[in-house]
Coordinates of C-alpha atoms and ligand atoms in Angstrom, one line a residue:
X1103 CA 11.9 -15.4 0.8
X1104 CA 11.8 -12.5 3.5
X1105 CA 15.1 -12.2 3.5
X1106 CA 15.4 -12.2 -0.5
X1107 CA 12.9 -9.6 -1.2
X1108 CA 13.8 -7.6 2.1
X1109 CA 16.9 -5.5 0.3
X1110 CA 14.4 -4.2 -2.0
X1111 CA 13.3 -2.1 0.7
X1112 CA 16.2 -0.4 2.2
X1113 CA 16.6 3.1 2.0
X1114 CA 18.8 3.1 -1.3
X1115 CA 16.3 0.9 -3.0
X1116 CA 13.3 3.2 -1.9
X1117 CA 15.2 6.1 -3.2
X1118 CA 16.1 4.4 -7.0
X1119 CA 12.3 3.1 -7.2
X1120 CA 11.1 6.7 -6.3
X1121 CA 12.1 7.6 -9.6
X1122 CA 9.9 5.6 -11.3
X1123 CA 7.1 6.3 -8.6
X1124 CA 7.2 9.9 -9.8
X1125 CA 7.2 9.1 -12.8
X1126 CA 3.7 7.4 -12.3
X1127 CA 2.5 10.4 -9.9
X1128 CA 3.1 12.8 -12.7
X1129 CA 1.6 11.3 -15.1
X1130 CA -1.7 10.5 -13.1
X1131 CA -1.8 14.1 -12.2
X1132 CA -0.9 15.3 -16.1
X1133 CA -4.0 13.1 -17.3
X1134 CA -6.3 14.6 -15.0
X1135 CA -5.4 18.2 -15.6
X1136 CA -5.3 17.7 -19.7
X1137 CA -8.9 15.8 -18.9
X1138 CA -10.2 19.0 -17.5
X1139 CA -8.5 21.5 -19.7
X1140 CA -9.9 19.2 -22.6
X1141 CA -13.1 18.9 -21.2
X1142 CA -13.6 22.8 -20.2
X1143 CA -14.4 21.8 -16.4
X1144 CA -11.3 23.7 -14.7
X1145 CA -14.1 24.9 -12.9
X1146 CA -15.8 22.3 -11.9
X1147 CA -14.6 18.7 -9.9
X1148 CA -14.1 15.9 -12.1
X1149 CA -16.2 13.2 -10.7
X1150 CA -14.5 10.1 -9.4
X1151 CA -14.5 6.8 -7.9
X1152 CA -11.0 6.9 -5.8
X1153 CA -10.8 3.3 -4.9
X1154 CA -11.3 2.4 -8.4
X1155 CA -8.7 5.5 -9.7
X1156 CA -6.0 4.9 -6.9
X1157 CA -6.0 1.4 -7.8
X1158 CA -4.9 2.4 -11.7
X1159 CA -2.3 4.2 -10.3
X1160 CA -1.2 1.6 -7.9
X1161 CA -1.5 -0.8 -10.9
X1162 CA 1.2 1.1 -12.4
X1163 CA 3.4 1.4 -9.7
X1164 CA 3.5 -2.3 -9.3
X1165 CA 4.3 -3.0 -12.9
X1166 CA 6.9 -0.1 -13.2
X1167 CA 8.8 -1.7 -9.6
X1168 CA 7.9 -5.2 -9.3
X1169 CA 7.4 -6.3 -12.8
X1170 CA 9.7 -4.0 -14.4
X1171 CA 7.1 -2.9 -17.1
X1172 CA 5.5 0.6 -17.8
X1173 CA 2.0 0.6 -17.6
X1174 CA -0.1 3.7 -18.0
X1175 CA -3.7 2.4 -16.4
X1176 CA -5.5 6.0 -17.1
X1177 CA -4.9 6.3 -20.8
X1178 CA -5.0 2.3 -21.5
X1179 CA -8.2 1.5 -19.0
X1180 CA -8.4 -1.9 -20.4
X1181 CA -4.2 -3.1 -20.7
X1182 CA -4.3 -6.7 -19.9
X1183 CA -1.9 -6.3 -17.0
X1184 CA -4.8 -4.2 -14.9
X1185 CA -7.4 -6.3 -15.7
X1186 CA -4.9 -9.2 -14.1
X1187 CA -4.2 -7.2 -11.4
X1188 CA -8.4 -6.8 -10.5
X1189 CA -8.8 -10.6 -11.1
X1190 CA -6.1 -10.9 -9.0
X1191 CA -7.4 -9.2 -5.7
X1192 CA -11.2 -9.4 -6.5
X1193 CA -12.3 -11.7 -3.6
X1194 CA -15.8 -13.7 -4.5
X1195 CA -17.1 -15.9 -2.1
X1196 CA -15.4 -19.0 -3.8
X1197 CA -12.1 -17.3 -4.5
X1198 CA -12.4 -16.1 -0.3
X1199 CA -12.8 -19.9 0.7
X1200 CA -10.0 -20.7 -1.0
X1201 CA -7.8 -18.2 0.0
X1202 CA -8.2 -19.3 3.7
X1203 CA -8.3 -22.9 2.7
X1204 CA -5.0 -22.3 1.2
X1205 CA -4.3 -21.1 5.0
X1206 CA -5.7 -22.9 7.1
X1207 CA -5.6 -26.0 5.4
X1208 CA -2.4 -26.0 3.3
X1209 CA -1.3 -29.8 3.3
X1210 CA -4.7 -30.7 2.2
X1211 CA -5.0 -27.8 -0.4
X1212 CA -1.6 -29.7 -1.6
X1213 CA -3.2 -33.0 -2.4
X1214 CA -6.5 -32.1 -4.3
X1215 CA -4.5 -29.4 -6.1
X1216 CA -6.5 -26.1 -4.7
X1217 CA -4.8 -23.2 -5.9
X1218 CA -5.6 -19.7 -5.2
X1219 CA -5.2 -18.5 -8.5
X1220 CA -6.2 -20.0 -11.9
X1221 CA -3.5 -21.1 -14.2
X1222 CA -4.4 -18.3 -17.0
X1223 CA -3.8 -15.3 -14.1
X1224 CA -0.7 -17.5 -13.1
X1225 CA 0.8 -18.1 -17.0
X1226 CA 0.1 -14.2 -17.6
X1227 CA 2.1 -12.7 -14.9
X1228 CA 4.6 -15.4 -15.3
X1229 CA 4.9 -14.9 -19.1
X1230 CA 5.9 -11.2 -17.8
X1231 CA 8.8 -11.9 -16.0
X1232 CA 10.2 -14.0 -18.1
X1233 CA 9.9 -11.6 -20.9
X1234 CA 11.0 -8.6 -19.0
X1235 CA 14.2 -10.7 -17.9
X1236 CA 15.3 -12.1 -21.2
X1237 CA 15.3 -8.9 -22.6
X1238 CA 16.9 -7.4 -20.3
X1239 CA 19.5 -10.3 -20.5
X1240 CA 19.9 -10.1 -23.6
X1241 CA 20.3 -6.1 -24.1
X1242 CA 21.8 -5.8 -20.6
X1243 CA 19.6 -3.3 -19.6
X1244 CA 19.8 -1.9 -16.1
X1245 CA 16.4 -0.5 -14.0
X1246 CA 15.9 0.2 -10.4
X1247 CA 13.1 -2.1 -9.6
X1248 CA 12.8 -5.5 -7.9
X1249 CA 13.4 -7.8 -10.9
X1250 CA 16.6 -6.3 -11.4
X1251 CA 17.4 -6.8 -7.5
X1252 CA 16.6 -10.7 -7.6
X1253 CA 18.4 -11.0 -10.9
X1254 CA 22.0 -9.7 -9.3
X1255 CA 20.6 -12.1 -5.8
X1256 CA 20.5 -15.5 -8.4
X1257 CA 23.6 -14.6 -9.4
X1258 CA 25.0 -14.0 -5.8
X1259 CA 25.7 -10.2 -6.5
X1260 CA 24.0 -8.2 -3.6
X1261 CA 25.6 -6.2 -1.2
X1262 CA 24.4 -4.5 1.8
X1263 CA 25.5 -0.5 0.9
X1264 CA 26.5 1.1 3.8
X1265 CA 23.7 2.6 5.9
X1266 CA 21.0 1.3 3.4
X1267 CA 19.9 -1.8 5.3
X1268 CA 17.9 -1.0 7.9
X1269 CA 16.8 -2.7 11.5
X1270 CA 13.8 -5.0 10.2
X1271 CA 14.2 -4.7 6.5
X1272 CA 18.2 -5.7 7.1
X1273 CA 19.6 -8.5 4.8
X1274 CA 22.6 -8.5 7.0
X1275 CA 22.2 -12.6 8.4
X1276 CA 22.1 -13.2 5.0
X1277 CA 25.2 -14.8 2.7
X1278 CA 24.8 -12.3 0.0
X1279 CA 28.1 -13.3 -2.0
X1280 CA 26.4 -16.9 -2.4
X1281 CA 24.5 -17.6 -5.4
X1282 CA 20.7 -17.8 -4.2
X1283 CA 18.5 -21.0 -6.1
X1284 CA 15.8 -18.6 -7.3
X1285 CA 14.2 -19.3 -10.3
X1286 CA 11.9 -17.1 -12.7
X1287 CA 9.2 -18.9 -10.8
X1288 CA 10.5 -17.3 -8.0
X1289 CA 10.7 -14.2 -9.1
X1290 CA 7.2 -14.1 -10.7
X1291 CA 6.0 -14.9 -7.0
X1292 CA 7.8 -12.3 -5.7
X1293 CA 6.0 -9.6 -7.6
X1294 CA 2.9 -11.1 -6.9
X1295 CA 3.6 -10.3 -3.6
X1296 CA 3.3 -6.5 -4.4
X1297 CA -0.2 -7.6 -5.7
X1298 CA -1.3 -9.2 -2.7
X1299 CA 0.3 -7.0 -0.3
X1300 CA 0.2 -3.9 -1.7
X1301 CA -2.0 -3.2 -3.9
X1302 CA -5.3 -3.3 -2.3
X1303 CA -3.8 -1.9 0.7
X1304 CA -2.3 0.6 -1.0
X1305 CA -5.4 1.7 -2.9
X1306 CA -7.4 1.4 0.1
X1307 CA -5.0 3.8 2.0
X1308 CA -5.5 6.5 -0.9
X1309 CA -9.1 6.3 -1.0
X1310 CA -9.7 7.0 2.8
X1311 CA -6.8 10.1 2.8
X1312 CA -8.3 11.4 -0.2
X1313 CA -12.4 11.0 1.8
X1314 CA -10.7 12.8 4.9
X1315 CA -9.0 15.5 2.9
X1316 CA -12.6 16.5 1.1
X1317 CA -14.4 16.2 4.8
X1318 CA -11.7 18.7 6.6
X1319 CA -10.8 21.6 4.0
X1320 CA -8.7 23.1 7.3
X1321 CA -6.3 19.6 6.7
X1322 CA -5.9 19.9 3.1
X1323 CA -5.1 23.5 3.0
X1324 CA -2.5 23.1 6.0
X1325 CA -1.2 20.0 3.7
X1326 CA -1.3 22.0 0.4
X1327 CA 0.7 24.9 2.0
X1328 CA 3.5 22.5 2.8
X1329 CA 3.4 20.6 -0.2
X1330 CA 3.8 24.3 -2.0
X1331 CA 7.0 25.2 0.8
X1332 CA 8.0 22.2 0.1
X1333 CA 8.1 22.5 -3.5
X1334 CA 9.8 26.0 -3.7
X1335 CA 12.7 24.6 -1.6
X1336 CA 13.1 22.0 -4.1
X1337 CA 13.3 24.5 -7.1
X1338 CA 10.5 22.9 -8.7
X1339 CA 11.6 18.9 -8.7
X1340 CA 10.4 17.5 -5.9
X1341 CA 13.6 15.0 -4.2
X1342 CA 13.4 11.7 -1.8
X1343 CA 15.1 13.7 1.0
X1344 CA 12.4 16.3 0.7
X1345 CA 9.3 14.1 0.7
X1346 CA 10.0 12.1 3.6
X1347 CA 11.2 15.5 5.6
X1348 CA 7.8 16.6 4.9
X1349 CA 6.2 16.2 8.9
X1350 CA 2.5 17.3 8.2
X1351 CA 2.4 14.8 5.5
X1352 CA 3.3 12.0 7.2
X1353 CA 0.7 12.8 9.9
X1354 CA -1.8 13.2 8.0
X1355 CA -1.3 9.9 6.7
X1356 CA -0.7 8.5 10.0
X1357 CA -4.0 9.1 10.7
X1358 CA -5.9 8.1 8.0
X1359 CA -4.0 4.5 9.0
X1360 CA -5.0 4.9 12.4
X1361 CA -8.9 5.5 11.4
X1362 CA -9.0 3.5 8.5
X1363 CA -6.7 0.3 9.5
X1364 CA -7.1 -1.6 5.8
X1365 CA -5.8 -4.8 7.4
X1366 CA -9.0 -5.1 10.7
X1367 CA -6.3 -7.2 11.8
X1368 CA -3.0 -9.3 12.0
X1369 CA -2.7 -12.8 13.4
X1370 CA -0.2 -15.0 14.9
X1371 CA 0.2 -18.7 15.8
X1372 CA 1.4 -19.4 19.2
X1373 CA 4.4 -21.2 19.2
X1374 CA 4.3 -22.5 22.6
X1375 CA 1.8 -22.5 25.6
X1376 CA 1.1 -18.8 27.3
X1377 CA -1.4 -17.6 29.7
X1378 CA -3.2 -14.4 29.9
X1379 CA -3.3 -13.0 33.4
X1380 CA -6.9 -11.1 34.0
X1381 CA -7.2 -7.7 33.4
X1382 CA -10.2 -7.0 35.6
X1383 CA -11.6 -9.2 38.7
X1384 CA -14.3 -11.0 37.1
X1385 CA -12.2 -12.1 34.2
X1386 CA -10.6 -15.8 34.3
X1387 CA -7.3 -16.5 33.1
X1388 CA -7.3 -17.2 29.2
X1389 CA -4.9 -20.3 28.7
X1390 CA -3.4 -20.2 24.8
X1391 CA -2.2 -23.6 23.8
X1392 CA 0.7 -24.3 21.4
X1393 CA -1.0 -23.5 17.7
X1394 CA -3.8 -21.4 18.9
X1395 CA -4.5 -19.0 16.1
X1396 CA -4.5 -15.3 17.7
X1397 CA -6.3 -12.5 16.3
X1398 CA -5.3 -8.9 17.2
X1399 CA -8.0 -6.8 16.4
X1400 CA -6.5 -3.9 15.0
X1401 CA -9.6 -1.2 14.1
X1402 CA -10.7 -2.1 17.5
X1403 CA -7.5 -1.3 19.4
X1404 CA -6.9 1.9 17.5
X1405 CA -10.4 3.0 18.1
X1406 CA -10.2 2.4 21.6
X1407 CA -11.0 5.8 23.5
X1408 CA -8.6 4.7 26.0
X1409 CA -5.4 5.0 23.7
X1410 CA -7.1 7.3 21.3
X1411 CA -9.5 9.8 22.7
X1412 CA -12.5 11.0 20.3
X1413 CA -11.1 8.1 18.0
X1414 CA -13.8 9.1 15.3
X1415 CA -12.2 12.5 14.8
X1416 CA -9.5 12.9 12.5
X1417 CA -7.1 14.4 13.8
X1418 CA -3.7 14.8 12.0
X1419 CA -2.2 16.4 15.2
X1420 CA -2.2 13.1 17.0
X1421 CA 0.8 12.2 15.5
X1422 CA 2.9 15.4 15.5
X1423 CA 6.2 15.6 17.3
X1424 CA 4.5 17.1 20.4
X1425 CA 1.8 14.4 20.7
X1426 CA 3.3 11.3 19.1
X1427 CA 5.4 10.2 22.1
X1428 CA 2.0 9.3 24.1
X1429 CA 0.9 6.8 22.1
X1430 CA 1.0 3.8 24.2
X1431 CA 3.1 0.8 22.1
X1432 CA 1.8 -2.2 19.8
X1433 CA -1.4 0.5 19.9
X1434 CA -0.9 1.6 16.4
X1435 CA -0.8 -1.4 14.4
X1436 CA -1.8 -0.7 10.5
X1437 CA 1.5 -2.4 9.6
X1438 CA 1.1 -5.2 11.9
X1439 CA 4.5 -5.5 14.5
X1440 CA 7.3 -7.1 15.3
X1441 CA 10.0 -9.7 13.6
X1442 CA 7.0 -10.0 10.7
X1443 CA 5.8 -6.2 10.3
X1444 CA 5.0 -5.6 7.1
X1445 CA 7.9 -5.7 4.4
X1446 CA 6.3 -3.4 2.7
X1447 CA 5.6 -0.3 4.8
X1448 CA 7.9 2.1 4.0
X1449 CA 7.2 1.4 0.1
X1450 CA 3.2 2.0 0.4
X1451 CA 4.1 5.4 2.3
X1452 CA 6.5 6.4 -0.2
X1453 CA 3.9 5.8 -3.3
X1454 CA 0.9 7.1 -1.2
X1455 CA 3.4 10.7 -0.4
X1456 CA 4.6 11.6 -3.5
X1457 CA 0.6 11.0 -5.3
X1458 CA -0.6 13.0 -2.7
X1459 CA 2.2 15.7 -3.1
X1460 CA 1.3 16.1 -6.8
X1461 CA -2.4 15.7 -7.0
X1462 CA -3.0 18.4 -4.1
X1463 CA -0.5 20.7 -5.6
X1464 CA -2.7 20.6 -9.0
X1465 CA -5.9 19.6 -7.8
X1466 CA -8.1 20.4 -4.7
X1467 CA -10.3 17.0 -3.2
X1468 CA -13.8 18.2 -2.9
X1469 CA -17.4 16.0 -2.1
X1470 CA -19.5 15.9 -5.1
X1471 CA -23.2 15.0 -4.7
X1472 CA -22.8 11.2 -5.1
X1473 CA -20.6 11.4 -2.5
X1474 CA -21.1 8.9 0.6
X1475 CA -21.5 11.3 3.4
X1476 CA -21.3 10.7 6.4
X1477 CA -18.8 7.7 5.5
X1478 CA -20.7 4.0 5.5
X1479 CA -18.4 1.0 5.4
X1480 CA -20.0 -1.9 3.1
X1481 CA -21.2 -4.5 5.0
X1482 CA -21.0 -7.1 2.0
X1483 CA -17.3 -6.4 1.3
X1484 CA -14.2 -8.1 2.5
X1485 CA -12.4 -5.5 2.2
X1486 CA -12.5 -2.6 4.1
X1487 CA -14.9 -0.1 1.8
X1488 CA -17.3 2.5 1.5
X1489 CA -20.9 1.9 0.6
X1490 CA -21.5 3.0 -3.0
X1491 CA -17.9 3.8 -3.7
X1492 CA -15.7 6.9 -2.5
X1493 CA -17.2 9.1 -4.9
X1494 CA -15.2 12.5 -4.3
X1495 CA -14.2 15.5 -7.4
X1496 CA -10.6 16.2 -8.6
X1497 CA -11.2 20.5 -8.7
X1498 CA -8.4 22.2 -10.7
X1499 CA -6.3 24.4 -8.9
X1500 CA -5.8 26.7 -11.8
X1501 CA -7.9 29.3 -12.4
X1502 CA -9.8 28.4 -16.0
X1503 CA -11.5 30.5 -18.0
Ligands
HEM2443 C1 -1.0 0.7 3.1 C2 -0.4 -0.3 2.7 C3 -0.2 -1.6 3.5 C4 -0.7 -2.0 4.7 C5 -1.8 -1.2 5.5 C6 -0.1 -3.3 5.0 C7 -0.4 -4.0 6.2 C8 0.2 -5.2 6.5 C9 0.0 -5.9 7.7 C10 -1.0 -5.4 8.8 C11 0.7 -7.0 7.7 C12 0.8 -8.1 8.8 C13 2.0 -7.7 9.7 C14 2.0 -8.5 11.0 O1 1.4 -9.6 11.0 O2 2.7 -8.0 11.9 C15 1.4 -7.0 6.4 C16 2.3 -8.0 6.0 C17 2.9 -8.0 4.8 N1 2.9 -7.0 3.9 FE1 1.9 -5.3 4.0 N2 0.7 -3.6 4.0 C18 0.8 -2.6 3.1 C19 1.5 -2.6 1.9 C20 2.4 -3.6 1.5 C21 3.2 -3.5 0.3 C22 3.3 -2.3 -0.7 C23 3.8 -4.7 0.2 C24 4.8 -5.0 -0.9 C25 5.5 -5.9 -1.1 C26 3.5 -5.5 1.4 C27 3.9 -6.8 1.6 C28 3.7 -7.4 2.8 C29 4.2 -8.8 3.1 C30 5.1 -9.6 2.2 C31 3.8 -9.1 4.4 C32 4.1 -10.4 5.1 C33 5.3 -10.2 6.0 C34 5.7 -11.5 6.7 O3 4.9 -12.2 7.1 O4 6.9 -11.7 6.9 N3 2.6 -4.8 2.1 N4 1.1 -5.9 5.7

């Protein structure tokens, strides 16, 4: 199924769901800046939990691409398709075993029928699909998101435009004029895969950026004054081309991936025997069998002082055009590497950048007094996560009465 749901992320693809991205951005940003007019606290930061706000906007984004259905999370806090969404990715201890049961064990999982998911959560997000694509069916309605995309695959329609598929995301070795099997099974489990991948991830992502942009005003104030360049360039509507030309940006967020890894790490399963040589004379050599499970230890390797020096500082500049060419490979691993990088990449950058582009042209990113300073991971999570929440202020830009 890589190779189906890979064309939804080549450039052109990126560039049509960035329209509907936007559309979420500026709507988040709208409700926030009507809250505080509303309210009378331009002065003041609205208080926040980001993990639990990014993860309404990433609960939109999903619907609006993957499931082909607008969702507005901030002014419906209780719409049945967030409250999925949070059953979907809360991990409890029980839901935890069988996750990795599911891995680990799959065959077995098979025969005594243990699924990850309960049959409402399943029936629910199923029941979207299949609505969303009858009616589209039937009013031939045309959208830029991913059910659209395996729609024209079932019916062997794809084609790789011109310059649009891209090294790892290419769908080139695939026989795109042939009619693919898929099913509306299918396609429901494809979405879900922008639940599972990237929406806890993505969230995660938002909630560190928006901690390190409150604990270094320097950072956000070099960021705001390229978001505001950027913006006059534009005329006033912000474009793909200018977004992702936007260098400070993308460093910025570089480094909250290189601090904050959310995936700790990425395995692999050796698919045939391999020995590793000692590094240093004491050491013996490590023989790997065919099926060892390996782990690569992500946060570790990216806050090794010998890659990264003074790994605990953030520091943006790491990554810039003078500086990025030093950092050694498979170092820098937050989307894993390789023939199974993440699919999604380029898609959680793109949502992360144009949130980021409006909320900090609106709103400054301050620390309130619940906030959790200095930064404490929860030890009780699974997840990567702060103690107490990442409680931070949204602080109105324009100057109220
Ligand atoms: C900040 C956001 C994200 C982070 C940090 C992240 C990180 C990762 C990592 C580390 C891997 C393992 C790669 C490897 O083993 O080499 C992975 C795999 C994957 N990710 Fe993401 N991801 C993010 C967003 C997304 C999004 C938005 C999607 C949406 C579809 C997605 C879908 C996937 C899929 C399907 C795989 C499995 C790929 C395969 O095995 O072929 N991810 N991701």
């Amino acid at each position: 199924m890589r190779s189906i749901l890979s064309p939804c992320f080549t450039s052109s693809k990126m560039k049509a769901m960035f329209k509907l991205m936007l559309d979420c951005a500026e709507r988040f940003t709208e409700y926030f800046l009507s809250l505080s007019v509303a309210e009378q606290t331009e002065n003041q930061a609205i208080p926040l939990e980001m993990k639990e706000t990014f993860t309404r906007y990433a609960t939109d984004v999903v619907a609006s691409t993957a499931f082909g259905v607008e969702v507005d999370s901030l002014n419906e806090p209780n719409n049945s398709f967030y409250l999925m969404g949070r059953r979907v990715t809360s991990f409890g201890f029980w839901k935890a075993m069988r996750f990795f049961m599911n891995i680990l064990l799959p065959k077995v999982c098979a025969i005594f029928r243990i699924r990850f998911l309960d049959d409402e959560t399943m029936s629910f997000f199923i029941g979207v699909v299949e609505e969303t694509i009858k009616v589209r069916e039937e009013k031939g309605i045309v959208r830029p998101d991913m059910i659209h995309l395996m729609m024209e695959a079932r019916k062997g329609k794809p084609k790789v435009e011109e310059g649009a598929a891209d090294d790892e995301t290419s769908i080139s070795h695939v026989d795109v004029k042939t009619p693919v099997n898929i099913t509306n099974m299918d396609i429901a489990a494809q979405a879900m895969i922008f639940f599972f991948g990237g929406f806890e991830t993505s969230s995660n992502l938002m909630s560190f950026l928006a901690y390190e942009l409150a604990a270094d005003s320097d950072v956000q104030s070099k960021l705001r004054t390229e978001i505001e360049d950027t913006w006059n360039e534009c005329n006033g509507k912000l474009t793909y081309e200018a977004l992702l030309k936007m260098k400070y940006l993308d460093m910025v967020i570089s480094e909250t991936l290189r601090k904050w890894p959310v995936n700790l790490a990425t395995d692999r399963l050796c698919t045939k025997p391999y020995t590793i040589e000692p590094a240093h004379p004491n050491e013996k050599p490590l023989h790997l069998k065919k099926g060892s499970y390996v782990s690569f230890p992500t946060y570790s390797i990216q806050h090794d002082p010998k890659y990264f020096p003074d790994p605990d500082k953030f520091d943006p500049e790491r990554f810039s055009s003078e500086n990025a060419h030093k950092i050694v490979p498979y170092t820098y691993l937050p989307f894993g590497g390789g023939p199974r990088v993440c699919i999604g990449n380029r898609f959680a950058l793109l949502e992360t950048k144009t949130l980021f582009f409006y909320l900090l042209k609106s709103f400054e990113i301050v620390f309130i007094e619940k906030s959790c300073v200095p930064l404490v991971i929860s030890k009780k999570d699974f997840n990567l996560v702060m103690q107490g929440g990442n409680w931070l202020g949204f602080k109105s830009l324009k100057k109220g009465a």
